[in-house]
Short mmCIF file of C-alpha atoms in Angstrom, two decimals:
data_model
loop_
_atom_site.label_atom_id
_atom_site.label_comp_id
_atom_site.label_asym_id
_atom_site.label_seq_id
_atom_site.Cartn_x
_atom_site.Cartn_y
_atom_site.Cartn_z
CA MET U 1 17.36 7.19 -32.50
CA LYS U 2 14.94 4.29 -32.68
CA ILE U 3 12.24 3.82 -30.04
CA ALA U 4 10.48 0.44 -29.93
CA ILE U 5 7.15 -0.42 -28.34
CA PRO U 6 6.48 -4.17 -28.30
CA MET U 7 3.18 -5.82 -27.49
CA GLU U 8 2.66 -6.54 -23.78
CA ARG U 9 2.65 -10.31 -23.30
CA ARG U 10 2.14 -10.75 -19.58
CA GLU U 11 -1.20 -12.15 -18.50
CA HIS U 12 -3.99 -9.66 -17.65
CA GLU U 13 -2.13 -6.77 -19.28
CA LYS U 14 -4.10 -4.72 -21.83
CA ARG U 15 -2.09 -1.49 -21.71
CA VAL U 16 0.53 -0.29 -24.17
CA ALA U 17 3.57 1.94 -23.54
CA ALA U 18 2.84 4.54 -26.24
CA SER U 19 -0.27 6.33 -27.44
CA PRO U 20 -0.63 7.89 -30.89
CA ASP U 21 -0.23 11.24 -29.13
CA THR U 22 3.16 10.40 -27.60
CA VAL U 23 4.31 8.76 -30.84
CA LYS U 24 3.64 12.04 -32.61
CA LYS U 25 5.61 13.91 -29.94
CA PHE U 26 8.60 11.54 -30.18
CA VAL U 27 8.61 11.78 -33.98
CA GLY U 28 8.50 15.56 -33.60
CA LEU U 29 11.73 15.34 -31.59
CA GLY U 30 13.41 13.49 -34.46
CA ALA U 31 13.05 9.90 -33.24
CA GLU U 32 11.97 6.91 -35.31
CA VAL U 33 9.20 5.00 -33.53
CA ILE U 34 8.57 1.32 -34.27
CA LEU U 35 5.53 -0.50 -32.87
CA GLU U 36 4.91 -4.21 -33.00
CA THR U 37 1.74 -4.82 -34.96
CA GLY U 38 -1.33 -5.05 -32.74
CA ALA U 39 0.48 -3.59 -29.71
CA GLY U 40 -2.29 -1.08 -29.05
CA ASN U 41 -5.32 -3.17 -29.97
CA LEU U 42 -6.36 -3.96 -26.39
CA SER U 43 -6.09 -0.25 -25.54
CA SER U 44 -8.31 0.74 -28.48
CA PHE U 45 -5.40 2.13 -30.51
CA SER U 46 -5.15 0.65 -34.01
CA ASP U 47 -2.02 0.22 -36.13
CA GLN U 48 -3.47 2.86 -38.45
CA ASP U 49 -3.73 5.31 -35.53
CA TYR U 50 -0.03 4.86 -34.94
CA LYS U 51 0.83 5.10 -38.64
CA ASP U 52 -1.08 8.37 -38.86
CA ALA U 53 1.00 9.64 -35.93
CA GLY U 54 4.23 8.81 -37.78
CA ALA U 55 5.16 5.36 -36.43
CA ASN U 56 6.42 2.38 -38.41
CA ILE U 57 4.70 -0.94 -37.76
CA ALA U 58 6.87 -4.03 -37.32
CA ALA U 59 5.57 -7.50 -38.12
CA ASP U 60 6.66 -9.03 -34.81
CA ALA U 61 8.67 -8.44 -31.63
CA VAL U 62 11.93 -9.48 -33.28
CA ALA U 63 11.58 -6.84 -35.98
CA ALA U 64 10.46 -4.19 -33.49
CA LEU U 65 13.25 -4.70 -30.96
CA LYS U 66 16.35 -5.73 -32.92
CA ASP U 67 17.74 -2.24 -33.65
CA ALA U 68 15.98 -0.24 -30.94
CA ASP U 69 18.00 2.26 -28.93
CA ILE U 70 15.11 2.71 -26.45
CA VAL U 71 12.51 0.10 -25.51
CA LEU U 72 9.32 1.29 -23.82
CA LYS U 73 7.18 -1.22 -21.98
CA VAL U 74 4.43 -1.33 -19.37
CA GLN U 75 5.65 -4.45 -17.57
CA ARG U 76 9.09 -6.01 -17.33
CA PRO U 77 10.28 -8.12 -20.29
CA LEU U 78 9.59 -11.81 -20.39
CA THR U 79 12.67 -14.00 -20.05
CA LYS U 80 13.32 -17.54 -21.24
CA GLU U 81 12.91 -18.83 -17.68
CA GLU U 82 9.30 -17.67 -17.70
CA GLY U 83 8.42 -19.42 -20.96
CA GLY U 84 7.22 -17.96 -24.23
CA ILE U 85 9.18 -15.34 -26.15
CA ASP U 86 12.45 -14.19 -24.55
CA GLU U 87 12.02 -10.43 -24.94
CA LEU U 88 15.26 -9.57 -23.21
CA SER U 89 17.34 -11.54 -25.71
CA LEU U 90 15.78 -9.56 -28.57
CA MET U 91 17.18 -6.25 -27.32
CA LYS U 92 20.58 -5.11 -28.52
CA LYS U 93 23.45 -4.47 -26.16
CA GLY U 94 23.44 -0.83 -25.10
CA ALA U 95 19.70 -0.36 -25.45
CA THR U 96 17.81 1.61 -22.81
CA LEU U 97 14.77 -0.10 -21.27
CA VAL U 98 12.14 2.06 -19.58
CA SER U 99 9.27 0.25 -17.86
CA VAL U 100 7.69 -0.71 -14.55
CA LEU U 101 10.21 -3.38 -13.56
CA ALA U 102 9.41 -4.35 -9.94
CA PRO U 103 13.15 -4.57 -9.22
CA LEU U 104 12.94 -5.36 -5.51
CA GLN U 105 10.76 -8.38 -6.25
CA ASN U 106 12.79 -9.50 -9.31
CA LYS U 107 16.44 -8.93 -8.45
CA GLU U 108 17.58 -11.83 -10.62
CA GLN U 109 16.01 -10.19 -13.66
CA VAL U 110 17.75 -6.91 -12.89
CA ALA U 111 21.02 -8.84 -12.88
CA ALA U 112 20.03 -10.26 -16.27
CA TYR U 113 19.54 -6.73 -17.66
CA ALA U 114 23.06 -5.86 -16.53
CA ALA U 115 24.51 -9.05 -18.02
CA ALA U 116 22.81 -8.29 -21.34
CA GLY U 117 24.26 -4.77 -21.40
CA ILE U 118 20.85 -3.15 -21.06
CA GLU U 119 20.48 0.19 -19.27
CA ALA U 120 17.25 -0.33 -17.33
CA HIS U 121 15.11 2.35 -15.68
CA ALA U 122 12.24 1.46 -13.34
CA MET U 123 9.47 4.05 -13.61
CA GLU U 124 7.94 3.16 -10.26
CA LEU U 125 11.12 4.49 -8.62
CA VAL U 126 10.74 8.03 -9.97
CA PRO U 127 11.42 10.24 -6.92
CA ARG U 128 8.45 12.14 -5.55
CA ILE U 129 9.74 15.64 -6.21
CA SER U 130 7.88 18.55 -7.79
CA ARG U 131 9.47 18.39 -11.25
CA ALA U 132 8.89 14.64 -11.50
CA GLN U 133 5.14 14.73 -10.84
CA SER U 134 4.34 14.45 -14.55
CA MET U 135 6.46 11.27 -14.68
CA ASP U 136 4.85 9.55 -11.68
CA VAL U 137 3.38 6.33 -13.09
CA LEU U 138 2.23 5.10 -9.68
CA SER U 139 0.03 8.17 -9.27
CA SER U 140 -1.40 8.14 -12.79
CA GLN U 141 -2.31 4.46 -12.60
CA SER U 142 -3.49 4.49 -8.98
CA ASN U 143 -5.84 7.35 -9.75
CA LEU U 144 -7.66 5.19 -12.29
CA ALA U 145 -7.56 2.17 -9.98
CA GLY U 146 -9.30 4.11 -7.20
CA TYR U 147 -12.04 5.19 -9.60
CA LYS U 148 -12.52 1.70 -11.02
CA ALA U 149 -12.60 0.13 -7.53
CA VAL U 150 -15.74 2.10 -6.68
CA LEU U 151 -17.39 1.08 -9.94
CA ASP U 152 -16.49 -2.56 -9.28
CA ALA U 153 -17.95 -2.27 -5.78
CA ALA U 154 -21.13 -0.68 -7.10
CA ASN U 155 -21.44 -3.47 -9.66
CA GLU U 156 -21.26 -6.17 -6.98
CA TYR U 157 -23.38 -4.30 -4.43
CA GLY U 158 -27.00 -5.35 -4.72
CA ARG U 159 -28.46 -1.96 -3.83
CA GLY U 160 -28.25 1.66 -4.96
CA MET U 161 -25.49 4.02 -3.89
CA PRO U 162 -27.28 7.38 -3.45
CA MET U 163 -30.27 8.27 -1.30
CA MET U 164 -33.42 8.11 -3.44
CA MET U 165 -36.73 9.59 -2.37
CA THR U 166 -39.64 8.02 -4.19
CA ALA U 167 -43.42 7.83 -3.77
CA ALA U 168 -42.93 4.25 -2.59
CA GLY U 169 -40.44 5.23 0.08
CA THR U 170 -36.86 6.37 0.64
CA VAL U 171 -33.77 4.38 -0.29
CA ALA U 172 -30.97 5.02 2.19
CA PRO U 173 -27.52 5.91 0.80
CA ALA U 174 -24.74 3.34 0.91
CA LYS U 175 -21.99 3.73 3.49
CA ALA U 176 -18.49 3.43 2.01
CA PHE U 177 -15.23 3.17 3.95
CA VAL U 178 -11.88 3.78 2.23
CA MET U 179 -8.78 2.40 3.95
CA GLY U 180 -5.56 4.04 2.80
CA VAL U 181 -5.69 7.61 1.55
CA GLY U 182 -3.04 7.76 -1.15
CA VAL U 183 -3.84 8.64 -4.75
CA ALA U 184 -6.10 5.60 -5.21
CA GLY U 185 -7.88 6.22 -1.92
CA LEU U 186 -8.54 9.87 -2.63
CA GLN U 187 -9.99 9.07 -6.05
CA ALA U 188 -12.12 6.32 -4.49
CA ILE U 189 -13.47 8.83 -1.96
CA ALA U 190 -14.27 11.36 -4.67
CA THR U 191 -15.95 8.77 -6.90
CA ALA U 192 -18.03 7.25 -4.09
CA ARG U 193 -19.14 10.75 -3.09
CA ARG U 194 -20.17 11.51 -6.67
CA LEU U 195 -22.28 8.36 -6.67
CA GLY U 196 -24.05 9.55 -3.51
CA ALA U 197 -22.52 7.35 -0.82
CA ILE U 198 -21.78 8.48 2.74
CA VAL U 199 -17.99 8.14 2.85
CA THR U 200 -15.51 7.67 5.68
CA ALA U 201 -11.80 7.05 5.35
CA THR U 202 -8.75 6.16 7.42
CA ASP U 203 -4.98 6.31 7.05
CA VAL U 204 -1.99 6.01 9.35
CA ARG U 205 -0.78 9.41 8.11
CA ALA U 206 -2.47 12.19 10.06
CA ALA U 207 -1.59 14.63 7.27
CA THR U 208 -4.25 13.04 5.04
CA LYS U 209 -7.11 14.18 7.33
CA GLU U 210 -7.42 17.54 5.61
CA GLN U 211 -7.46 15.92 2.15
CA VAL U 212 -10.20 13.51 3.18
CA GLU U 213 -12.37 16.24 4.66
CA SER U 214 -11.87 18.49 1.63
CA LEU U 215 -13.60 15.79 -0.45
CA GLY U 216 -16.59 15.73 1.88
CA ALA U 217 -15.73 12.53 3.73
CA LYS U 218 -15.23 11.91 7.44
CA PHE U 219 -11.77 10.95 8.70
CA VAL U 220 -11.48 8.00 11.10
CA MET U 221 -8.12 7.52 12.82
CA VAL U 222 -6.49 5.98 15.87
CA GLU U 223 -5.49 8.57 18.45
CA SER U 224 -1.72 8.10 18.83
CA ASP U 225 1.58 9.97 18.98
CA GLU U 226 2.97 7.54 16.40
CA THR U 227 3.11 8.85 12.84
CA GLY U 228 2.75 6.77 9.71
CA ASP U 229 4.47 9.25 7.42
CA GLY U 230 7.30 7.52 5.57
CA GLU U 231 9.83 8.70 3.00
CA GLY U 232 8.60 10.20 -0.26
CA GLY U 233 5.05 10.64 1.00
CA TYR U 234 4.47 6.89 1.39
CA ALA U 235 3.11 5.26 4.51
CA LYS U 236 5.45 3.26 6.70
CA GLU U 237 4.71 0.09 8.65
CA MET U 238 3.29 0.79 12.10
CA SER U 239 4.06 -0.76 15.49
CA ASP U 240 2.18 -3.81 16.77
CA GLU U 241 0.50 -1.65 19.41
CA TYR U 242 -0.79 0.77 16.78
CA LYS U 243 -1.98 -2.11 14.59
CA LYS U 244 -3.94 -3.51 17.54
CA LYS U 245 -5.66 -0.18 18.20
CA GLN U 246 -6.38 0.25 14.50
CA ALA U 247 -7.89 -3.24 14.29
CA GLU U 248 -10.20 -2.49 17.23
CA LEU U 249 -11.33 0.78 15.67
CA VAL U 250 -11.91 -0.78 12.25
CA PHE U 251 -13.73 -3.76 13.79
CA GLU U 252 -16.42 -1.47 15.19
CA HIS U 253 -16.59 0.72 12.08
CA VAL U 254 -16.91 -1.98 9.40
CA LYS U 255 -19.98 -3.45 11.13
CA LYS U 256 -21.97 -0.50 9.76
CA GLN U 257 -20.41 -0.31 6.28
CA ASP U 258 -21.87 -1.44 2.96
CA ILE U 259 -18.69 -0.99 0.90
CA VAL U 260 -15.05 -1.12 2.00
CA ILE U 261 -12.15 -0.32 -0.34
CA THR U 262 -8.60 -1.12 0.81
CA THR U 263 -5.62 0.51 -0.89
CA ALA U 264 -2.72 0.20 1.58
CA LEU U 265 0.68 -0.61 0.08
CA ILE U 266 4.22 -0.39 1.48
CA PRO U 267 6.90 -0.11 -1.25
CA GLY U 268 8.97 -3.27 -1.57
CA ARG U 269 7.03 -5.16 1.11
CA GLU U 270 3.94 -7.33 1.37
CA ALA U 271 0.72 -5.39 1.80
CA PRO U 272 -0.45 -5.04 5.44
CA ILE U 273 -3.58 -6.88 6.58
CA LEU U 274 -6.35 -4.37 7.29
CA ILE U 275 -9.47 -6.58 7.21
CA SER U 276 -9.24 -9.81 9.20
CA ASP U 277 -11.48 -12.87 9.30
CA GLU U 278 -13.06 -11.50 12.49
CA MET U 279 -13.93 -8.22 10.78
CA LEU U 280 -15.40 -9.97 7.75
CA ALA U 281 -17.53 -12.07 10.10
CA VAL U 282 -19.27 -9.00 11.56
CA MET U 283 -19.91 -7.25 8.25
CA LYS U 284 -23.44 -7.08 6.89
CA GLN U 285 -24.73 -9.64 4.43
CA GLY U 286 -24.55 -8.16 0.93
CA SER U 287 -21.68 -5.80 1.73
CA VAL U 288 -18.69 -5.59 -0.61
CA VAL U 289 -14.94 -5.32 0.00
CA VAL U 290 -12.60 -4.34 -2.85
CA ASP U 291 -8.94 -5.23 -2.19
CA LEU U 292 -6.75 -3.03 -4.41
CA ALA U 293 -3.62 -4.51 -2.80
CA VAL U 294 -4.46 -8.10 -3.70
CA GLU U 295 -1.51 -8.39 -6.12
CA ALA U 296 0.88 -7.49 -3.28
CA GLY U 297 -0.51 -10.14 -0.94
CA GLY U 298 -3.73 -8.35 -0.08
CA ASN U 299 -5.16 -6.14 2.65
CA VAL U 300 -8.00 -8.62 3.23
CA THR U 301 -7.40 -12.09 4.64
CA GLN U 302 -9.82 -13.92 2.37
CA SER U 303 -9.25 -12.05 -0.89
CA LYS U 304 -8.10 -14.14 -3.85
CA LEU U 305 -6.22 -12.72 -6.80
CA GLY U 306 -8.37 -12.65 -9.91
CA GLU U 307 -11.57 -13.70 -8.14
CA VAL U 308 -14.73 -12.34 -6.55
CA VAL U 309 -15.32 -14.57 -3.52
CA GLU U 310 -18.19 -14.64 -1.05
CA THR U 311 -17.79 -15.36 2.64
CA ALA U 312 -20.03 -17.66 4.65
CA ASN U 313 -21.99 -14.65 5.90
CA GLY U 314 -22.54 -13.21 2.42
CA VAL U 315 -19.78 -10.60 2.11
CA LYS U 316 -18.32 -10.27 -1.39
CA ILE U 317 -14.55 -9.72 -1.68
CA VAL U 318 -13.31 -8.36 -5.01
CA GLY U 319 -9.69 -9.08 -5.99
CA HIS U 320 -9.27 -8.23 -9.66
CA HIS U 321 -5.93 -8.48 -11.45
CA ASN U 322 -4.26 -5.30 -12.66
CA VAL U 323 -7.08 -2.82 -12.08
CA PRO U 324 -5.60 0.04 -14.16
CA SER U 325 -5.53 -2.32 -17.13
CA ARG U 326 -9.31 -2.62 -16.81
CA LEU U 327 -9.36 0.99 -18.10
CA ALA U 328 -6.69 0.26 -20.70
CA CYS U 329 -7.24 3.19 -23.06
CA ASP U 330 -7.01 5.93 -20.43
CA ALA U 331 -4.36 4.07 -18.44
CA SER U 332 -2.18 3.71 -21.54
CA ALA U 333 -2.64 7.36 -22.50
CA LEU U 334 -1.53 8.53 -19.04
CA TYR U 335 1.29 6.01 -18.70
CA SER U 336 2.71 6.81 -22.12
CA LYS U 337 2.67 10.51 -21.27
CA ASN U 338 4.60 9.71 -18.07
CA LEU U 339 7.24 7.97 -20.21
CA PHE U 340 7.43 10.86 -22.66
CA ASN U 341 7.82 13.38 -19.84
CA PHE U 342 10.64 11.24 -18.42
CA LEU U 343 12.57 10.97 -21.69
CA GLN U 344 11.90 14.29 -23.38
CA PRO U 345 14.29 16.42 -21.27
CA MET U 346 17.11 13.98 -22.08
CA ILE U 347 16.68 13.95 -25.87
CA ASN U 348 19.12 16.28 -27.59
CA LYS U 349 17.07 18.67 -29.73
CA GLU U 350 19.81 18.97 -32.36
CA THR U 351 20.95 15.37 -32.74
CA ALA U 352 17.76 13.59 -31.51
CA ALA U 353 20.02 11.34 -29.43
CA LEU U 354 19.26 10.23 -25.87
CA GLU U 355 21.68 11.78 -23.39
CA MET U 356 21.01 10.43 -19.90
CA ASP U 357 22.33 12.72 -17.19
CA TRP U 358 23.34 10.39 -14.39
CA ALA U 359 23.95 13.35 -12.12
CA ASP U 360 20.21 14.07 -12.23
CA GLU U 361 18.33 12.69 -9.21
CA ILE U 362 15.50 11.42 -11.42
CA VAL U 363 17.90 9.37 -13.55
CA LYS U 364 19.76 8.12 -10.47
CA GLY U 365 16.46 7.33 -8.76
CA THR U 366 15.17 5.16 -11.60
CA GLY U 367 18.42 3.72 -12.98
CA LEU U 368 18.92 0.05 -12.16
CA THR U 369 21.76 -0.97 -14.47
CA ARG U 370 24.57 0.82 -16.32
CA ASP U 371 27.65 -0.35 -18.22
CA GLY U 372 26.95 -3.99 -17.41
CA LYS U 373 26.51 -3.44 -13.68
CA VAL U 374 23.62 -3.17 -11.21
CA VAL U 375 23.93 0.36 -9.84
CA HIS U 376 20.80 1.22 -7.88
CA PRO U 377 21.55 1.58 -4.14
CA LEU U 378 18.48 -0.48 -3.19
CA LEU U 379 19.96 -3.42 -5.10
CA THR U 380 23.69 -3.14 -4.55
CA GLU U 381 25.51 -4.49 -1.50
CA GLY U 382 24.80 -2.31 1.49
CA GLY U 383 21.54 -1.01 0.03
CA ASN U 384 18.45 -0.67 2.24
#
């Protein structure tokens, strides 16, 4: 069985889908691993690191992909319609593609996988069940994004984060507000607390209150009978009445904040607006907002993807591309371990062949295409 890891070619992507550690593990299971030369350079993994782990290095994407039974990627393959190399056409019929594929946003590409005879699995659709936790790429990458968001905020904030008592006087601690208490939000809370900020947080899911308080932060929430708990532990979209109450609460709270970090995402939908123009207008000069949902449309009205913008009243809004990729080495190490944990149970220990069990809820949850057809219920006729 041949496993190929090509270089990631999409803009702003520095991660790679295999680390030397996971290469060694795959080789130990009897697989042949082929990496495109330079695939790990931006993640601080050299070709020699991979060779030492037992991988073969291919000169280019064509050589890496042509005979591969499994293709591991971070982001979906480039197609000829997007310009540049057509990665999909380089894969052989019957190959298995495992990656973050954004299928709900790219249904035409999913159809292309089926037409090419590729069995595609979208790692962001791994079901949130106990035995799949080690495969959860959204959690592993969001954890790093939450940490990096606080560092980005601290970098843009023109003052110190912790309280400092000096002979010349006392520096007050920064006040940080985290909106959305998923994996990214919890890590942002923990990181801001470590840096000495006074932290508050909010979420539409009342169940997150205990988690917030366990990290030493104060929970701020609209009093309502409506619950924001959606399927799989995700938040669901709230009613207009709830959104109005939330906006009023946040409006008063952000006036006093130095740093605001927004993390709210709804799977398959545009990110909800949490910080409006009116809220930005009442924030203090020099305060910083980091929008971690900017790639999904943004939680902040004036955020711009790939830019740090400043409002008329001196509020900085940070909207970096692909935040996990800004910690490429650690992000790649965690992501590649997610992929290994996904595939390892399905590799026959005697023959080293991949044997996908389509009766398994993890395989069914991630599987987009099979035998030339689109099979995932979210994408087939009648899907939700």
